[in-house]
């Protein structure tokens, strides 16, 4: 007889593995199926995030930042190093080690929480007696049964038509994270999050990087002031960013890749590079899931259709993370996974989409939560803005990193915080205070009245809150 479970989770990325753990904590008998294989063919749970996304990209960002500091900035501190050299193979091996620690950590967490892990591809077979039969195709094949099913099958990189990924010359995020030597010239299509993060890694290591972006505006989703400051900083660092381009042809040859495009003025241009990263967004992944077997509804983009609570069109089938609508972020996937497990348990799982933070781990880092100035204007909301530059922050000066600012936007009448936008050092950590403040519906005055440690970057958040009331103390 097939193994029976209260909850079967298909996909072991941040959406799936966190849902499985939360469901197990709530007392359910849980299985999680994930097909990702490590180089030896063994299980590598953690999904895109752990294997070819958040974690490895941050490992390379850290290594390349150390390299840049050692080569360009240590001297300011009186440290002489001689010629600094980069061993790319060692950097990649370290990154692989960090990934493995995370894979192993998830396998440990499954054991600790008594989640049954199945290594293989999960696909729907049939709905039967109010439950679902799921085939697991791994080293062996078996069918398991779940009363409730959570689909968390994630997303894949979107290829540019006519420029399929070969992961040698034309790279998705996967290939971009395991380039064997620093390319002399690197092209990037798309100045979104991956383009900027991966472009930064290889630029810091010495590549001449050109990013081609279709839209005429840079980082349109970010606050305009933040995007402007970031573009200035990236350009100064040597990242060449061309906006408003139209790609006409990509030729992949033995010696590299040639991109033909029209620039913003319509003039024909050609860019010859050794490697090309294509980072133009991601598409939901349901490959091999066999949704047709049970009539699971997908939309025209291939995303699983869900309501605000992650319920699909089928009773007892839920979907979370990149495979459904909403931002493709690991923490959004996790929050949905927890909320679904709690809903299955009859609790009131909750995800507040209005306070999902965004972070881009470039240098300067970019982070925001809530609405931008341009959104507030478009929504006709009367607001007050307060901004404080890191240039006036003692800790930032001591760090030697004074680029950027913190900006707080608050409702003109109630003073409730509507958005916080940070470009500068450790923005990824600073944004947590803003998320917390918005979750508690804080006013800018609330932050202004909280004691912040000195000297710390977080004092800039307090000062930005004071600036909303035009009473900064240090600027
Ligand atoms: P995934 O992580 O994609 O996991 C899905 C899993 O399901 C995979 O392991 C897959 O193998 C498995 N699977 C699929 N189909 C089946 C099947 N039929 N049977 C069994 N298993 C299956 N987000 C952030 O928040 N912060 C970041 O810093 C960040 N950096 C990123 C950097 C890069 C380069 C990329 C590409 C993405 C980054 N993201 C980041 C986005 C983040 O990785 C995703 O939002 C997140 O991984 C989505 O989680 P998920 O669980 O929905 O899907
Ligand atoms: P993205 O959506 O961030 O950016 C894609 C960019 O490519 C856009 O600016 C778009 O205008 C541009 N583009 C699209 N088609 C184009 C074309 N034909 N020619 C030129 N430009 C074109 O997508 P990206 O960078 O691929 O990342 C995918 C997702 O992964 C992100 O949306 C994000 O959700 C997630 N991610 C998150 C990270 C983080 O949180 N720090 C890091 C990396 C990825």
Coordinates of C-alpha atoms and ligand atoms in Angstrom, one line a residue:
X1 CA 0.0 0.0 0.0
X2 CA 1.2 3.5 -0.8
X3 CA 2.7 5.6 2.0
X4 CA 0.0 8.0 3.3
X5 CA 0.7 11.6 4.5
X6 CA -1.4 14.4 5.9
X7 CA 0.6 16.9 3.8
X8 CA 2.8 16.3 0.7
X9 CA 5.0 19.2 -0.3
X10 CA 6.3 19.1 -3.9
X11 CA 9.5 21.2 -4.1
X12 CA 12.1 21.8 -1.4
X13 CA 13.0 25.4 -2.0
X14 CA 12.4 28.1 0.6
X15 CA 8.6 27.9 -0.1
X16 CA 8.4 24.1 0.1
X17 CA 10.9 23.2 2.8
X18 CA 9.7 25.9 5.2
X19 CA 6.0 24.8 4.6
X20 CA 7.0 21.2 5.3
X21 CA 8.8 22.1 8.6
X22 CA 5.9 24.3 9.8
X23 CA 3.3 21.7 8.9
X24 CA 5.4 19.1 10.9
X25 CA 5.6 21.5 13.8
X26 CA 1.8 21.7 13.8
X27 CA 1.6 17.9 14.2
X28 CA 1.0 16.7 10.7
X29 CA 2.7 13.7 9.1
X30 CA 4.6 15.4 6.2
X31 CA 6.5 14.4 3.1
X32 CA 8.6 16.8 1.0
X33 CA 9.7 15.8 -2.5
X34 CA 12.6 17.6 -4.2
X35 CA 14.5 16.7 -7.3
X36 CA 17.5 18.9 -7.1
X37 CA 20.8 16.9 -7.5
X38 CA 24.3 17.9 -6.3
X39 CA 27.3 17.2 -8.5
X40 CA 27.5 13.7 -7.1
X41 CA 23.8 13.1 -7.9
X42 CA 22.8 13.2 -4.3
X43 CA 20.0 15.3 -2.8
X44 CA 20.5 19.1 -2.6
X45 CA 17.3 20.6 -1.1
X46 CA 16.9 24.3 -0.9
X47 CA 15.8 25.0 -4.4
X48 CA 17.0 27.9 -6.6
X49 CA 17.7 30.0 -3.5
X50 CA 20.2 27.6 -2.0
X51 CA 21.7 26.1 -5.1
X52 CA 21.8 28.8 -7.8
X53 CA 20.3 31.9 -6.3
X54 CA 20.3 33.8 -3.0
X55 CA 23.0 31.9 -1.2
X56 CA 25.7 31.3 -3.9
X57 CA 25.3 34.8 -5.3
X58 CA 25.8 36.3 -1.8
X59 CA 28.9 34.1 -1.3
X60 CA 30.4 35.4 -4.6
X61 CA 29.4 39.0 -3.8
X62 CA 31.2 38.7 -0.4
X63 CA 34.4 37.2 -2.0
X64 CA 34.5 39.8 -4.8
X65 CA 33.9 42.6 -2.3
X66 CA 36.8 41.4 -0.2
X67 CA 38.9 41.4 -3.3
X68 CA 37.9 44.9 -4.2
X69 CA 38.6 46.1 -0.7
X70 CA 42.0 44.4 -0.5
X71 CA 43.0 45.8 -4.0
X72 CA 41.6 49.3 -3.7
X73 CA 40.7 50.3 -0.2
X74 CA 43.1 48.6 2.3
X75 CA 45.8 51.2 1.6
X76 CA 43.5 53.9 3.0
X77 CA 43.7 52.0 6.3
X78 CA 47.5 51.8 6.2
X79 CA 47.4 48.2 5.2
X80 CA 49.8 47.2 2.4
X81 CA 49.3 43.9 0.7
X82 CA 51.4 43.9 -2.4
X83 CA 49.6 42.7 -5.6
X84 CA 46.3 41.1 -4.7
X85 CA 45.5 38.1 -6.7
X86 CA 42.2 36.2 -7.3
X87 CA 42.0 32.4 -7.4
X88 CA 38.6 32.1 -9.1
X89 CA 38.5 28.3 -8.7
X90 CA 39.0 28.6 -4.9
X91 CA 36.3 31.3 -4.7
X92 CA 33.9 29.0 -6.6
X93 CA 34.8 26.1 -4.4
X94 CA 34.2 28.1 -1.3
X95 CA 30.8 29.1 -2.7
X96 CA 30.0 25.4 -3.4
X97 CA 30.9 24.7 0.2
X98 CA 28.6 27.3 1.5
X99 CA 25.8 25.9 -0.7
X100 CA 26.5 22.3 0.7
X101 CA 26.3 23.6 4.3
X102 CA 22.8 24.9 3.5
X103 CA 21.7 21.7 1.7
X104 CA 22.9 19.6 4.6
X105 CA 21.3 22.0 7.1
X106 CA 17.9 21.4 5.4
X107 CA 18.3 17.6 5.4
X108 CA 19.1 17.9 9.2
X109 CA 16.0 20.1 9.7
X110 CA 13.9 17.5 7.9
X111 CA 15.2 14.8 10.3
X112 CA 14.8 17.0 13.4
X113 CA 11.2 17.8 12.4
X114 CA 10.4 14.2 11.2
X115 CA 9.6 15.3 7.7
X116 CA 9.9 12.3 5.3
X117 CA 12.2 13.5 2.4
X118 CA 11.9 12.0 -1.0
X119 CA 14.6 12.7 -3.6
X120 CA 13.1 12.7 -7.1
X121 CA 10.5 14.3 -9.3
X122 CA 6.9 14.6 -7.9
X123 CA 4.0 14.5 -10.3
X124 CA 0.3 14.3 -9.9
X125 CA -1.2 10.9 -10.8
X126 CA -4.9 11.2 -9.7
X127 CA -7.3 12.5 -7.2
X128 CA -8.8 9.6 -5.2
X129 CA -11.1 9.5 -2.2
X130 CA -10.5 13.1 -1.2
X131 CA -6.7 12.8 -1.4
X132 CA -4.0 13.0 -4.1
X133 CA -1.7 10.3 -5.5
X134 CA 1.7 11.6 -6.3
X135 CA 4.4 9.7 -8.2
X136 CA 7.9 10.2 -7.0
X137 CA 10.5 9.4 -9.7
X138 CA 13.9 9.2 -8.3
X139 CA 16.4 6.4 -8.0
X140 CA 13.3 4.2 -7.7
X141 CA 9.7 5.0 -8.4
X142 CA 6.8 5.0 -5.9
X143 CA 3.4 6.5 -5.4
X144 CA 2.6 8.3 -2.2
X145 CA -0.7 9.8 -1.1
X146 CA -1.4 13.2 0.5
X147 CA -4.6 14.5 1.9
X148 CA -3.3 18.0 1.4
X149 CA -0.7 19.0 -1.3
X150 CA 1.5 22.1 -1.3
X151 CA 3.1 22.8 -4.7
X152 CA 6.3 24.9 -4.4
X153 CA 8.1 24.1 -7.7
X154 CA 9.7 27.5 -8.1
X155 CA 10.8 29.2 -11.3
X156 CA 13.4 29.0 -14.1
X157 CA 15.4 31.7 -15.9
X158 CA 13.6 33.1 -18.9
X159 CA 15.7 32.7 -22.1
X160 CA 15.9 35.4 -24.8
X161 CA 14.4 34.0 -28.0
X162 CA 17.2 33.0 -30.3
X163 CA 19.8 32.9 -27.5
X164 CA 19.3 29.7 -25.7
X165 CA 21.4 29.1 -22.6
X166 CA 24.4 26.9 -23.2
X167 CA 25.9 27.8 -19.8
X168 CA 29.3 28.2 -21.5
X169 CA 29.0 31.5 -23.4
X170 CA 25.3 32.4 -22.8
X171 CA 24.7 32.1 -19.1
X172 CA 21.6 31.9 -16.9
X173 CA 22.0 32.5 -13.2
X174 CA 23.3 29.0 -13.0
X175 CA 26.2 29.4 -15.4
X176 CA 26.9 33.0 -14.1
X177 CA 27.6 31.5 -10.7
X178 CA 30.3 29.1 -11.9
X179 CA 32.3 30.9 -14.5
X180 CA 35.8 29.4 -14.3
X181 CA 37.9 32.4 -15.0
X182 CA 37.3 36.2 -15.0
X183 CA 36.0 37.1 -18.5
X184 CA 37.8 40.0 -20.1
X185 CA 34.5 41.3 -21.4
X186 CA 31.1 40.4 -19.9
X187 CA 27.8 41.4 -21.3
X188 CA 24.5 41.3 -19.3
X189 CA 21.0 41.6 -20.8
X190 CA 18.7 43.1 -18.2
X191 CA 19.6 45.6 -15.5
X192 CA 17.3 43.9 -12.9
X193 CA 18.4 42.3 -9.7
X194 CA 20.5 39.4 -11.1
X195 CA 22.1 41.6 -13.7
X196 CA 23.2 44.1 -11.1
X197 CA 24.4 41.6 -8.6
X198 CA 26.2 39.3 -11.0
X199 CA 27.5 42.2 -13.0
X200 CA 29.0 43.6 -9.8
X201 CA 30.7 40.3 -8.9
X202 CA 32.5 40.0 -12.2
X203 CA 33.3 43.8 -12.5
X204 CA 34.9 43.7 -9.0
X205 CA 37.1 40.8 -10.2
X206 CA 38.3 42.8 -13.3
X207 CA 35.8 42.1 -16.1
X208 CA 34.7 45.0 -18.3
X209 CA 30.9 44.8 -17.8
X210 CA 28.3 46.2 -20.1
X211 CA 24.6 45.9 -19.1
X212 CA 21.9 46.3 -21.8
X213 CA 18.5 47.2 -20.5
X214 CA 15.3 47.5 -22.6
X215 CA 13.5 50.0 -20.4
X216 CA 14.4 53.7 -20.6
X217 CA 14.4 54.0 -16.8
X218 CA 16.9 52.4 -14.4
X219 CA 15.4 50.2 -11.7
X220 CA 11.8 51.4 -12.3
X221 CA 10.5 49.5 -9.3
X222 CA 12.7 51.4 -6.8
X223 CA 12.2 54.9 -5.5
X224 CA 13.4 57.3 -8.2
X225 CA 15.9 59.0 -5.8
X226 CA 17.4 55.7 -4.8
X227 CA 17.6 54.5 -8.4
X228 CA 19.4 57.8 -9.4
X229 CA 21.9 57.5 -6.6
X230 CA 22.6 53.9 -7.3
X231 CA 23.1 54.5 -11.0
X232 CA 25.6 57.2 -10.2
X233 CA 27.5 54.9 -7.9
X234 CA 27.5 51.9 -10.3
X235 CA 28.6 54.1 -13.2
X236 CA 31.5 55.5 -11.1
X237 CA 32.5 52.0 -10.3
X238 CA 32.8 51.2 -14.0
X239 CA 29.6 49.3 -14.7
X240 CA 28.5 50.4 -18.1
X241 CA 24.7 50.5 -18.1
X242 CA 22.9 51.3 -21.4
X243 CA 19.1 52.0 -21.1
X244 CA 16.4 51.9 -23.7
X245 CA 18.1 49.3 -26.0
X246 CA 16.4 46.9 -28.4
X247 CA 18.2 43.7 -28.9
X248 CA 18.0 42.5 -32.5
X249 CA 20.3 39.5 -32.7
X250 CA 22.6 37.4 -30.6
X251 CA 25.4 35.3 -32.2
X252 CA 27.1 32.7 -30.1
X253 CA 30.4 31.7 -31.7
X254 CA 33.6 29.9 -30.6
X255 CA 35.3 33.1 -29.6
X256 CA 32.4 34.6 -27.7
X257 CA 29.0 36.3 -28.1
X258 CA 28.1 39.2 -30.3
X259 CA 25.0 41.2 -29.4
X260 CA 23.4 43.5 -32.1
X261 CA 21.1 46.1 -30.8
X262 CA 19.6 49.5 -31.4
X263 CA 20.6 52.1 -28.7
X264 CA 18.2 54.5 -27.1
X265 CA 18.6 56.9 -30.1
X266 CA 17.8 54.0 -32.5
X267 CA 21.4 53.8 -33.8
X268 CA 22.6 50.3 -34.6
X269 CA 25.3 49.0 -32.2
X270 CA 27.3 45.8 -31.6
X271 CA 28.7 44.5 -28.4
X272 CA 31.3 41.7 -28.5
X273 CA 31.8 39.8 -25.2
X274 CA 33.5 36.7 -24.0
X275 CA 30.4 35.7 -21.9
X276 CA 26.8 36.9 -21.8
X277 CA 24.5 36.7 -18.8
X278 CA 20.8 36.8 -19.8
X279 CA 18.8 38.0 -16.8
X280 CA 15.5 39.2 -18.1
X281 CA 13.2 37.7 -15.4
X282 CA 12.1 34.2 -14.5
X283 CA 9.2 32.0 -15.4
X284 CA 7.1 29.8 -13.1
X285 CA 8.1 26.1 -13.2
X286 CA 5.7 23.2 -13.5
X287 CA 7.8 20.9 -15.6
X288 CA 7.0 17.3 -14.9
X289 CA 4.4 18.2 -12.3
X290 CA 1.6 16.8 -14.6
X291 CA -1.0 19.3 -13.4
X292 CA -3.4 18.0 -16.2
X293 CA -3.8 14.7 -14.4
X294 CA -5.9 16.4 -11.7
X295 CA -7.0 19.5 -13.5
X296 CA -4.8 22.0 -11.6
X297 CA -5.3 25.4 -13.2
X298 CA -2.4 27.4 -14.6
X299 CA -2.6 30.9 -16.1
X300 CA -1.2 32.1 -19.5
X301 CA 2.3 32.6 -18.0
X302 CA 2.3 29.1 -16.7
X303 CA 1.9 30.2 -13.0
X304 CA -0.4 28.1 -10.8
X305 CA -3.6 30.1 -10.2
X306 CA -4.2 30.8 -6.5
X307 CA -6.3 33.1 -4.5
X308 CA -5.0 35.5 -1.8
X309 CA -4.6 32.6 0.6
X310 CA -2.6 30.4 -1.9
X311 CA -5.6 28.1 -2.5
X312 CA -5.6 26.6 -6.1
X313 CA -8.8 25.6 -8.0
X314 CA -8.6 22.1 -6.4
X315 CA -9.7 21.3 -2.8
X316 CA -6.7 20.5 -0.6
X317 CA -4.1 21.7 -3.2
X318 CA -2.2 24.8 -2.4
X319 CA 0.7 26.6 -4.2
X320 CA 3.3 29.0 -2.9
X321 CA 6.5 30.9 -3.9
X322 CA 7.8 31.6 -7.4
X323 CA 5.3 29.3 -9.1
X324 CA 2.4 31.6 -8.1
X325 CA 1.7 35.4 -8.5
X326 CA 3.6 38.0 -6.6
X327 CA 7.3 38.9 -6.2
X328 CA 9.8 36.1 -6.8
X329 CA 11.6 36.4 -3.5
X330 CA 12.7 33.7 -1.1
X331 CA 11.2 35.4 2.0
X332 CA 7.9 35.8 0.3
X333 CA 7.9 32.1 -0.6
X334 CA 8.7 31.3 3.1
X335 CA 5.9 33.5 4.4
X336 CA 3.4 31.8 2.1
X337 CA 4.7 28.4 3.1
X338 CA 4.2 29.1 6.8
X339 CA 0.8 30.7 6.2
X340 CA -0.5 27.7 4.2
X341 CA 0.7 25.2 6.8
X342 CA -1.2 27.2 9.4
X343 CA -4.3 27.4 7.3
X344 CA -4.3 23.6 6.8
X345 CA -4.2 23.4 10.6
X346 CA -7.3 25.7 10.8
X347 CA -5.3 28.7 11.9
X348 CA -5.3 32.2 10.4
X349 CA -2.1 32.1 8.4
X350 CA -1.3 35.6 7.2
X351 CA 1.1 37.3 4.7
X352 CA 1.3 41.0 4.5
X353 CA 2.3 41.8 0.9
X354 CA 2.5 45.5 1.7
X355 CA 5.5 44.9 4.0
X356 CA 7.6 42.5 1.9
X357 CA 11.1 44.0 1.8
X358 CA 13.2 44.2 -1.4
X359 CA 17.0 44.1 -1.2
X360 CA 19.6 44.3 -4.0
X361 CA 23.0 43.2 -2.6
X362 CA 25.2 45.5 -4.7
X363 CA 27.5 48.0 -3.3
X364 CA 25.9 50.3 -2.2
X365 CA 23.1 48.0 -1.2
X366 CA 19.6 48.9 -2.1
X367 CA 16.6 48.1 0.1
X368 CA 13.1 49.2 0.4
X369 CA 9.7 48.5 1.9
X370 CA 6.3 50.0 1.2
X371 CA 5.5 52.6 -1.5
X372 CA 7.9 54.8 -3.4
X373 CA 7.5 58.6 -3.9
X374 CA 6.3 58.0 -7.5
X375 CA 3.7 55.5 -6.3
X376 CA 2.4 57.8 -3.6
X377 CA 2.1 60.6 -6.2
X378 CA 0.3 58.3 -8.6
X379 CA -2.0 57.2 -5.8
X380 CA -2.7 60.9 -4.9
X381 CA -1.5 60.4 -1.3
X382 CA -0.4 63.5 0.5
X383 CA 3.0 62.6 2.2
X384 CA 6.0 64.1 3.9
X385 CA 9.5 62.9 3.1
X386 CA 12.6 62.9 5.3
X387 CA 16.0 62.0 4.1
X388 CA 19.4 61.6 5.8
X389 CA 22.7 61.0 4.0
X390 CA 25.2 58.4 5.2
X391 CA 27.8 61.1 4.6
X392 CA 26.6 62.7 7.9
X393 CA 26.7 59.4 9.9
X394 CA 29.8 58.7 12.1
X395 CA 29.7 55.0 11.7
X396 CA 29.6 55.2 7.9
X397 CA 32.6 57.6 7.9
X398 CA 34.5 55.1 10.1
X399 CA 33.6 52.3 7.8
X400 CA 34.7 54.4 4.8
X401 CA 31.4 53.9 3.1
X402 CA 29.3 57.1 2.9
X403 CA 27.4 56.6 -0.3
X404 CA 23.6 57.0 -0.2
X405 CA 20.9 57.8 2.3
X406 CA 17.8 56.7 4.2
X407 CA 14.5 58.1 3.1
X408 CA 11.3 57.8 5.0
X409 CA 7.9 58.7 3.5
X410 CA 5.1 59.3 6.0
X411 CA 1.4 60.2 5.6
X412 CA 1.0 64.0 5.7
X413 CA -1.9 63.9 8.1
X414 CA -1.4 60.8 10.3
X415 CA 2.4 60.5 10.1
X416 CA 2.1 56.7 9.5
X417 CA 5.1 55.4 7.7
X418 CA 4.2 54.5 4.1
X419 CA 7.6 53.6 2.7
X420 CA 11.3 53.4 3.6
X421 CA 14.0 53.5 0.9
X422 CA 17.7 52.9 1.6
X423 CA 20.7 53.0 -0.6
X424 CA 24.0 52.6 1.2
X425 CA 26.0 50.3 3.5
X426 CA 24.2 47.4 5.1
X427 CA 20.8 48.5 3.7
X428 CA 19.8 44.8 3.8
X429 CA 20.1 44.8 7.6
X430 CA 18.8 48.3 8.2
X431 CA 15.5 47.6 6.3
X432 CA 14.4 45.2 9.1
X433 CA 13.6 48.1 11.4
X434 CA 11.5 49.7 8.8
X435 CA 9.6 46.5 8.1
X436 CA 8.9 46.2 11.8
X437 CA 7.8 49.8 12.1
X438 CA 5.4 49.4 9.2
X439 CA 4.0 46.1 10.5
X440 CA 3.2 47.9 13.8
X441 CA 1.8 50.9 11.8
X442 CA 4.4 53.1 13.4
X443 CA 4.6 56.9 12.7
X444 CA 7.8 58.5 11.7
X445 CA 7.8 60.1 15.2
X446 CA 7.8 56.7 16.7
X447 CA 11.2 55.9 15.1
X448 CA 12.4 59.4 15.8
X449 CA 11.8 58.9 19.6
X450 CA 13.5 55.4 19.8
X451 CA 17.0 55.3 21.2
X452 CA 19.4 54.0 18.5
X453 CA 22.9 52.8 19.4
X454 CA 25.8 55.2 18.7
X455 CA 27.7 55.0 16.5
X456 CA 25.6 52.9 14.2
X457 CA 24.3 53.1 10.6
X458 CA 20.8 52.7 12.2
X459 CA 21.1 56.3 13.5
X460 CA 20.5 57.3 9.9
X461 CA 17.1 55.8 10.0
X462 CA 16.3 57.8 13.2
X463 CA 17.7 60.9 11.6
X464 CA 15.6 60.3 8.4
X465 CA 12.6 60.1 10.7
X466 CA 13.5 63.4 12.4
X467 CA 13.9 64.8 8.9
X468 CA 10.3 64.1 8.2
X469 CA 9.6 66.7 10.8
X470 CA 12.4 68.9 9.5
X471 CA 14.5 68.5 12.7
X472 CA 17.6 66.4 12.0
X473 CA 20.2 66.8 14.7
X474 CA 23.3 65.9 12.7
X475 CA 22.6 67.3 9.2
Ligands
LIG1 P1 12.6 27.3 -5.7 O1 13.7 27.9 -4.8 O2 12.9 27.5 -7.2 O3 12.5 25.8 -5.4 C1 11.7 24.9 -6.1 C2 12.3 23.5 -5.9 O4 11.3 22.6 -6.4 C3 13.6 23.2 -6.6 O5 14.5 22.5 -5.7 C4 13.2 22.3 -7.8 O6 14.2 21.4 -8.1 C5 12.0 21.6 -7.1 N1 11.1 21.0 -8.1 C6 10.5 21.6 -9.1 N2 9.6 20.8 -9.7 C7 9.6 19.6 -9.0 C8 8.9 18.4 -9.1 N3 8.0 18.2 -10.0 N4 9.2 17.4 -8.2 C9 10.2 17.6 -7.2 N5 10.8 18.8 -7.1 C10 10.6 19.8 -8.0 N6 15.4 36.0 -3.4 C11 15.6 36.7 -2.3 O7 14.7 36.8 -1.5 N7 16.8 37.2 -2.0 C12 17.9 37.0 -2.8 O8 19.0 37.5 -2.4 C13 17.8 36.3 -4.0 N8 18.8 36.1 -4.8 C14 18.6 35.4 -5.9 C15 19.7 35.3 -6.8 C16 19.5 34.6 -8.0 C17 20.7 34.5 -8.9 C18 18.3 34.0 -8.3 C19 18.1 33.3 -9.6 C20 17.2 34.2 -7.5 C21 17.4 34.9 -6.3 N9 16.3 35.1 -5.4 C22 16.5 35.8 -4.3 C23 14.9 34.5 -5.7 C24 14.7 33.2 -4.9 O9 15.8 32.3 -5.2 C25 13.4 32.6 -5.2 O10 12.4 33.6 -5.0 C26 13.1 31.5 -4.3 O11 14.1 30.5 -4.5 C27 11.7 30.9 -4.6 O12 11.5 29.8 -3.8 P2 10.5 28.6 -4.2 O13 10.5 27.7 -3.0 O14 9.2 29.1 -4.7 O15 11.2 27.9 -5.4
LIG2 P1 14.3 41.3 -13.0 O1 12.8 41.2 -13.3 O2 14.8 41.8 -11.7 O3 15.0 42.2 -14.2 C1 14.9 41.9 -15.5 C2 15.3 43.1 -16.3 O4 15.5 42.7 -17.6 C3 14.3 44.2 -16.3 O5 14.9 45.4 -16.0 C4 13.7 44.2 -17.7 O6 13.2 45.4 -18.1 C5 14.9 43.7 -18.5 N1 14.5 43.1 -19.7 C6 13.5 42.2 -20.0 N2 13.5 41.8 -21.3 C7 14.6 42.4 -21.9 C8 15.2 42.4 -23.2 N3 14.6 41.7 -24.2 N4 16.3 43.2 -23.4 C9 16.8 43.9 -22.4 N5 16.3 44.0 -21.1 C10 15.2 43.2 -20.9 O7 14.8 39.8 -13.3 P2 16.1 39.0 -13.0 O8 17.2 40.0 -12.8 O9 16.3 38.0 -14.1 O10 15.8 38.3 -11.6 C11 14.7 37.5 -11.5 C12 14.1 37.5 -10.2 O11 14.9 36.9 -9.2 C13 13.9 39.0 -9.7 O12 12.8 39.6 -10.1 C14 13.9 38.7 -8.2 O13 12.6 38.4 -7.8 C15 14.7 37.5 -8.0 N6 16.0 37.9 -7.5 C16 16.1 38.5 -6.3 C17 17.3 38.9 -5.7 C18 17.3 39.6 -4.4 O14 16.3 39.6 -3.8 N7 18.4 40.3 -4.0 C19 18.5 38.7 -6.4 C20 18.4 38.1 -7.7 C21 17.2 37.7 -8.2

